[in-house]
PDB file of C-alpha atoms in Angstrom:
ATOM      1  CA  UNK A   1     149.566  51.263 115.331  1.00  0.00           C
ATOM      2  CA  UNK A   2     145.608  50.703 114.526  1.00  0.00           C
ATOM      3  CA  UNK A   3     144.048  52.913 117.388  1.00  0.00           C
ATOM      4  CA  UNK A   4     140.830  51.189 115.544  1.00  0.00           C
ATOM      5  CA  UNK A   5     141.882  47.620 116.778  1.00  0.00           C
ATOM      6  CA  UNK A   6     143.065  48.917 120.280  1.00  0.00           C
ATOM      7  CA  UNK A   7     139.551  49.981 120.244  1.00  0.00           C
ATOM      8  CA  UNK A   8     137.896  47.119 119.571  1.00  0.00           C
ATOM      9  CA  UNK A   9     139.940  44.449 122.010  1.00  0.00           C
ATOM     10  CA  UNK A  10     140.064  47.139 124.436  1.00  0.00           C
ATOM     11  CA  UNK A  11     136.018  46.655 124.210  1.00  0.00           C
ATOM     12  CA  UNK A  12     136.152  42.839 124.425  1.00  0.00           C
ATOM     13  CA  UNK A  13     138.743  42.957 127.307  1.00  0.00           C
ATOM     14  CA  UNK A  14     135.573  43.301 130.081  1.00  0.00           C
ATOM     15  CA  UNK A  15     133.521  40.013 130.485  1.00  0.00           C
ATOM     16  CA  UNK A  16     130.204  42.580 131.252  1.00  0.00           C
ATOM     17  CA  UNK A  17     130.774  44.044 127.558  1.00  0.00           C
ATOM     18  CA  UNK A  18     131.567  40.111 126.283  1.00  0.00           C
ATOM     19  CA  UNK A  19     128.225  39.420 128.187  1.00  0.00           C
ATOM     20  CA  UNK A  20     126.474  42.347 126.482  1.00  0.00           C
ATOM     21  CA  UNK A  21     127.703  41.177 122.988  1.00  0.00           C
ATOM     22  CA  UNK A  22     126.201  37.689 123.692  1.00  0.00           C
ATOM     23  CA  UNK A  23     122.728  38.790 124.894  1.00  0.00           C
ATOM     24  CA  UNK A  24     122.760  40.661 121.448  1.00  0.00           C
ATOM     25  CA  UNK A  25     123.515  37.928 119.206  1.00  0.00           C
ATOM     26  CA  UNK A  26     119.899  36.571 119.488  1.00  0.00           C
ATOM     27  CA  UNK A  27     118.355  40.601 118.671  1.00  0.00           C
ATOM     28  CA  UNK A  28     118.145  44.133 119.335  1.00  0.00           C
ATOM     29  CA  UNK A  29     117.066  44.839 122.887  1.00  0.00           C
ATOM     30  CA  UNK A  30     116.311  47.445 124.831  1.00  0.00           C
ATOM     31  CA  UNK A  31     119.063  49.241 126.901  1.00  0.00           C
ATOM     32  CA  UNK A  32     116.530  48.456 130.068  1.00  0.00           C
ATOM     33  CA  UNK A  33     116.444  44.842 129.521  1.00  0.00           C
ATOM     34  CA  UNK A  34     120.258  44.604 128.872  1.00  0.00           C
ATOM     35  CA  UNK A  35     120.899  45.636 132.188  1.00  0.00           C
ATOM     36  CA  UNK A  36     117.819  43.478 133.563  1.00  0.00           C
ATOM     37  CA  UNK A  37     120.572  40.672 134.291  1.00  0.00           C
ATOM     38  CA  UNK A  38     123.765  42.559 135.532  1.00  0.00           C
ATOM     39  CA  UNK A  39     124.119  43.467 139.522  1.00  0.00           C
ATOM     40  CA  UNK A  40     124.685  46.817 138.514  1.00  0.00           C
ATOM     41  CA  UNK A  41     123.315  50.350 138.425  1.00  0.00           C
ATOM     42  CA  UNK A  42     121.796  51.039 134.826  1.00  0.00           C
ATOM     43  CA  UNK A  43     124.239  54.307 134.624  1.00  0.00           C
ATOM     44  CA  UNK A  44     127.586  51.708 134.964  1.00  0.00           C
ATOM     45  CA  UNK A  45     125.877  49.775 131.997  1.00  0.00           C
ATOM     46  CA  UNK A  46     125.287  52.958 129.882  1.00  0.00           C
ATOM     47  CA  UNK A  47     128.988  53.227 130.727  1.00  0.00           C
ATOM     48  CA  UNK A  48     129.516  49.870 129.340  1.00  0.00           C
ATOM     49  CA  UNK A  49     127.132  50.481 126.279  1.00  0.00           C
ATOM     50  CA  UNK A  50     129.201  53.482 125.505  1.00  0.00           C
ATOM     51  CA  UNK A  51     132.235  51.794 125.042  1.00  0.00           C
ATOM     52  CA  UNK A  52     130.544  49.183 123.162  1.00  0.00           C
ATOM     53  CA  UNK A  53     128.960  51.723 120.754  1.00  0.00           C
ATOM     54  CA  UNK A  54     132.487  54.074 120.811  1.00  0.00           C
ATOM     55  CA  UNK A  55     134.295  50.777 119.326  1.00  0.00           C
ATOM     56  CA  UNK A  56     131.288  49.821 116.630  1.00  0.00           C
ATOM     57  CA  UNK A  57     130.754  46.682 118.165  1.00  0.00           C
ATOM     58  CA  UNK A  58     127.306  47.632 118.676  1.00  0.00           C
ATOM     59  CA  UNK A  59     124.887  50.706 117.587  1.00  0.00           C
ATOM     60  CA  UNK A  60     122.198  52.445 119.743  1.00  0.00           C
ATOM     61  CA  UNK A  61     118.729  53.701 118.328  1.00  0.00           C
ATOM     62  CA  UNK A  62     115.785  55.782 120.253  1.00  0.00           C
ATOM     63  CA  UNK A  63     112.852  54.713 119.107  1.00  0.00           C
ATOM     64  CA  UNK A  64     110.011  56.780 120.469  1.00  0.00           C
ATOM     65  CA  UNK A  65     111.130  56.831 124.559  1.00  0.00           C
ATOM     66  CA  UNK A  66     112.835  53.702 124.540  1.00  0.00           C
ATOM     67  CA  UNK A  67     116.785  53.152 123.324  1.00  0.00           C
ATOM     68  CA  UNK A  68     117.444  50.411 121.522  1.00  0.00           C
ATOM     69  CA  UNK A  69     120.572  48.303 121.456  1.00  0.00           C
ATOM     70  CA  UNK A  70     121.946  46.361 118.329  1.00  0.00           C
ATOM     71  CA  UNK A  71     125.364  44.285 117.343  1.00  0.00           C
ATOM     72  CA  UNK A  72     127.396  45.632 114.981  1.00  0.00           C
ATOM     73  CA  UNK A  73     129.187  42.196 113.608  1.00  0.00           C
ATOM     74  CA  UNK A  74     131.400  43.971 110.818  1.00  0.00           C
ATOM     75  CA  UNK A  75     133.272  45.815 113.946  1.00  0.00           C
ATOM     76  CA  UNK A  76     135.096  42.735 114.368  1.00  0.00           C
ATOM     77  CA  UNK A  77     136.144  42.452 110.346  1.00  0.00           C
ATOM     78  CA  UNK A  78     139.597  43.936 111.110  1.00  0.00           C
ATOM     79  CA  UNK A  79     140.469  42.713 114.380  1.00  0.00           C
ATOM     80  CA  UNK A  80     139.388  39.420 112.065  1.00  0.00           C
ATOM     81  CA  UNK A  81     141.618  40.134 109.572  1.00  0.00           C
ATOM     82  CA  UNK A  82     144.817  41.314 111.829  1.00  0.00           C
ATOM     83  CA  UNK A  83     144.707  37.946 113.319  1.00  0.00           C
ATOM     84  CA  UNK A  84     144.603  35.980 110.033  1.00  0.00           C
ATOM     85  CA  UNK A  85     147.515  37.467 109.550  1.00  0.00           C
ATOM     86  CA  UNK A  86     149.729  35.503 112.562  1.00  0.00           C
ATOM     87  CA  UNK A  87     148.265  32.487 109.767  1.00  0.00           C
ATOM     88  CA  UNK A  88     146.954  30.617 112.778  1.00  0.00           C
ATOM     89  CA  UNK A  89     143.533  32.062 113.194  1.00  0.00           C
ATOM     90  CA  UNK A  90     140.279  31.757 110.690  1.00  0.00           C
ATOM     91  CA  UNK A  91     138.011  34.665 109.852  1.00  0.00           C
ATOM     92  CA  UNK A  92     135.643  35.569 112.654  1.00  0.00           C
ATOM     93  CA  UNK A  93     132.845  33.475 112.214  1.00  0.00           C
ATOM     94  CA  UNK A  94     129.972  34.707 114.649  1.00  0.00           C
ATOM     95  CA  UNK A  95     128.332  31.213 115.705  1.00  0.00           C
ATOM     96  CA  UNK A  96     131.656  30.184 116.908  1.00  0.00           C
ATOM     97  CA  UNK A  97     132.018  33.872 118.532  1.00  0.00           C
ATOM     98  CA  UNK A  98     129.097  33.158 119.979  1.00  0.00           C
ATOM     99  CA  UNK A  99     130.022  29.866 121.823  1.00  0.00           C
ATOM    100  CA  UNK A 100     133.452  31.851 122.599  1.00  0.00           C
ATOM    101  CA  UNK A 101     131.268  34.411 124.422  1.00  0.00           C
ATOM    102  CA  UNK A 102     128.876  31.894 125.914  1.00  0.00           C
ATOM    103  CA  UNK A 103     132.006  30.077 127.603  1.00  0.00           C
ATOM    104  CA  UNK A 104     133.483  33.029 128.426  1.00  0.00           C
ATOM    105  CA  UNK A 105     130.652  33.733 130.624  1.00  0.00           C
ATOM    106  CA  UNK A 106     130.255  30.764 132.064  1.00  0.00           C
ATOM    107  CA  UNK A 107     133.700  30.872 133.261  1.00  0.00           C
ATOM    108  CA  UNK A 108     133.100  34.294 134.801  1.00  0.00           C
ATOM    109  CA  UNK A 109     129.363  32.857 136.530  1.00  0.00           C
ATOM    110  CA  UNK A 110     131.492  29.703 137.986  1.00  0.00           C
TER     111      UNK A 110
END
């Protein structure tokens, strides 16, 4: 059992965190302006960001008074790697994780 990969796909199971993990693909951004889209109170995103940071998908910073928020694209090496394995699956590559994420949330906005 890899508590490390539970983890991880535990993480990715929520379309908000899959949303997240989208917005940070283009850069590091503020923990203010990641919430800036969501219908939600900024303490249930914190919650969110936790998990996020608690799995390594992303990191979190304070710089000065402001907390920063940054994707961590090496967290997904060995769920990358476990699902080589099956032989069916290619190594994560992140512009295709990327489009992944994008139609993911377009499924959950529709």
């Amino acid at each position: 059992m890899n508590t490390k990969l539970d983890i991880v796909f535990s993480a990715l199971s929520d379309s908000t965190r899959r949303h997240i993990l989208t917005m940070l693909l283009e850069d590091d951004m503020a923990v203010t302006d990641v919430a800036e889209p969501f219908e939600m109170s900024l303490a249930a995103i914190s919650k969110h960001l936790t998990i996020l940071t608690r799995s390594g998908l992303i990191s979190q910073e304070k710089r000065g008074r402001v907390k920063w928020c940054k994707l961590e694209p090496d967290a997904l090496r060995d769920a990358s790697i476990w699902m080589q394995s099956f032989g069916q699956f290619e190594a994560v590559n992140l512009d295709a994780f990327e489009r992944f994420l994008e139609r993911e949330l377009d499924n959950d906005t529709a």
